[in-house]
C-alpha positions as semicolon CSV with decimal commas, in nm:
position;residue;x (nm);y (nm);z (nm)
1;M;2,769;-13,891;-2,236
2;A;2,507;-13,623;-2,301
3;G;2,271;-13,797;-2,058
4;W;2,522;-13,764;-1,774
5;L;2,582;-13,399;-1,854
6;W;2,208;-13,331;-1,854
7;F;2,167;-13,520;-1,526
8;M;2,454;-13,330;-1,361
9;R;2,338;-12,990;-1,490
10;Y;1,967;-13,015;-1,426
11;V;1,935;-13,262;-1,136
12;V;2,253;-13,264;-0,927
13;F;2,322;-12,892;-0,973
14;Y;1,960;-12,805;-0,887
15;V;1,965;-13,015;-0,569
16;F;2,305;-12,873;-0,470
17;T;2,212;-12,507;-0,524
18;T;1,876;-12,551;-0,350
19;M;2,020;-12,720;-0,042
20;T;2,335;-12,507;-0,003
21;V;2,174;-12,169;0,051
22;H;2,350;-12,014;0,352
23;R;2,150;-12,095;0,661
24;G;1,940;-12,330;0,450
25;V;1,883;-12,702;0,503
26;I;2,251;-12,787;0,536
27;H;2,279;-12,533;0,818
28;S;2,056;-12,730;1,055
29;V;2,084;-12,968;1,348
30;P;1,953;-13,279;1,163
31;Y;2,202;-13,224;0,881
32;M;2,486;-13,204;1,133
33;A;2,363;-13,524;1,297
34;I;2,365;-13,690;0,953
35;L;2,726;-13,582;0,901
36;G;2,831;-13,721;1,240
37;L;2,651;-14,054;1,195
38;A;2,771;-14,087;0,836
39;L;3,132;-14,040;0,949
40;T;3,081;-14,296;1,226
41;Y;2,936;-14,547;0,978
42;L;3,206;-14,479;0,718
43;S;3,485;-14,513;0,976
44;Y;3,355;-14,836;1,124
45;D;3,197;-15,029;0,836
46;I;3,392;-14,902;0,535
47;L;3,737;-14,813;0,675
48;H;3,720;-15,084;0,946
49;L;3,844;-14,856;1,224
50;P;3,781;-14,960;1,586
51;L;3,435;-14,896;1,727
52;T;3,549;-14,641;1,984
53;V;3,753;-14,443;1,733
54;S;3,463;-14,440;1,486
55;W;3,214;-14,311;1,742
56;F;3,459;-14,047;1,866
57;Y;3,511;-13,926;1,506
58;G;3,137;-13,891;1,455
59;L;3,073;-13,730;1,794
60;F;3,356;-13,481;1,753
61;L;3,233;-13,385;1,406
62;F;2,879;-13,339;1,539
63;G;3,007;-13,147;1,842
64;G;3,217;-12,915;1,626
65;A;2,924;-12,855;1,393
66;M;2,702;-12,772;1,691
67;V;2,963;-12,524;1,817
68;H;2,957;-12,366;1,470
69;L;2,577;-12,335;1,480
70;A;2,583;-12,195;1,835
71;L;2,846;-11,934;1,743
72;D;2,643;-11,835;1,438
73;E;2,342;-11,791;1,664
74;L;2,543;-11,579;1,908
75;Y;2,676;-11,369;1,621
76;S;2,319;-11,282;1,523
77;V;2,290;-11,066;1,836
78;N;2,416;-10,712;1,779
79;L;2,560;-10,622;2,119
80;S;2,655;-10,263;2,032
81;N;2,297;-10,161;1,943
82;M;2,140;-10,417;2,179
83;K;1,911;-10,560;1,915
84;M;1,869;-10,882;1,725
85;K;1,990;-10,909;1,368
86;R;1,757;-11,028;1,094
87;S;1,935;-11,367;1,092
88;S;1,854;-11,431;1,458
89;G;1,704;-11,775;1,517
90;T;1,802;-11,917;1,179
91;A;2,131;-12,088;1,265
92;M;2,031;-12,367;1,501
93;K;1,710;-12,510;1,361
94;F;1,539;-12,846;1,337
95;Y;1,275;-12,757;1,080
96;Q;1,158;-12,478;0,849
97;H;0,818;-12,499;0,688
98;K;0,935;-12,352;0,356
99;D;1,178;-12,646;0,319
100;K;0,944;-12,916;0,451
101;W;1,026;-13,171;0,176
102;W;1,401;-13,129;0,225
103;Y;1,356;-13,174;0,600
104;L;1,149;-13,484;0,539
105;L;1,439;-13,621;0,331
106;L;1,687;-13,524;0,604
107;Y;1,490;-13,704;0,873
108;V;1,449;-14,015;0,655
109;I;1,826;-14,022;0,596
110;L;1,887;-13,963;0,967
111;A;1,656;-14,252;1,062
112;L;1,835;-14,479;0,815
113;L;2,175;-14,383;0,958
114;V;2,054;-14,443;1,314
115;Y;1,939;-14,787;1,203
116;I;2,269;-14,884;1,034
117;A;2,500;-14,709;1,281
118;P;2,757;-14,918;1,470
119;P;2,643;-15,037;1,814
120;F;2,640;-14,749;2,060
121;D;2,602;-14,969;2,370
122;A;2,942;-15,131;2,319
123;F;3,098;-14,787;2,271
124;W;2,930;-14,656;2,587
125;Q;3,049;-14,955;2,790
126;Q;3,407;-14,892;2,676
127;V;3,390;-14,519;2,745
128;S;3,228;-14,554;3,086
129;D;3,481;-14,815;3,205
130;P;3,732;-14,653;3,447
131;A;4,000;-14,907;3,351
132;A;3,993;-14,785;2,992
133;W;4,050;-14,426;3,105
134;A;4,336;-14,533;3,332
135;K;4,495;-14,716;3,038
136;L;4,448;-14,407;2,820
137;K;4,615;-14,188;3,084
138;L;4,915;-14,418;3,096
139;G;4,937;-14,416;2,717
140;L;4,925;-14,036;2,696
141;W;5,163;-13,938;2,976
142;P;5,363;-14,246;3,075
143;E;5,669;-14,061;3,211
144;L;5,459;-13,813;3,409
145;I;5,245;-14,091;3,562
146;K;5,550;-14,303;3,639
147;G;5,708;-14,003;3,816
148;W;5,398;-13,961;4,032
149;L;5,384;-14,329;4,118
150;N;5,749;-14,346;4,234
């Protein structure tokens, strides 16, 4: 038991506190891509959800995270004084030299997730098929569509 406590206190806690500094490694574009791909993989391979649903989950998570980063970047502009805040340029980043080893780990994890991700081509074929969108429209608003068709 003491070994687990030591491991949690000195390894896991150290990694967590180092990576979770605000606007640190977890506040970056590759980390958000990891979250999106991890959710896609988890949904498809672990929870056995349909391919399209899994990819939409991952893409929506990534898209929401990118909106968060973009809004943080916009917030770093002080419009009343017309100057940039000190945090300008730190929200939407792909790499920081001071965290080079963490970014190396992020990109290795990202490459692994790209490799094991569910097939994107099949998802793209489904999404780009007009018949699928017509079927979705009928499923969402059947009474409204039926009214237009009559």
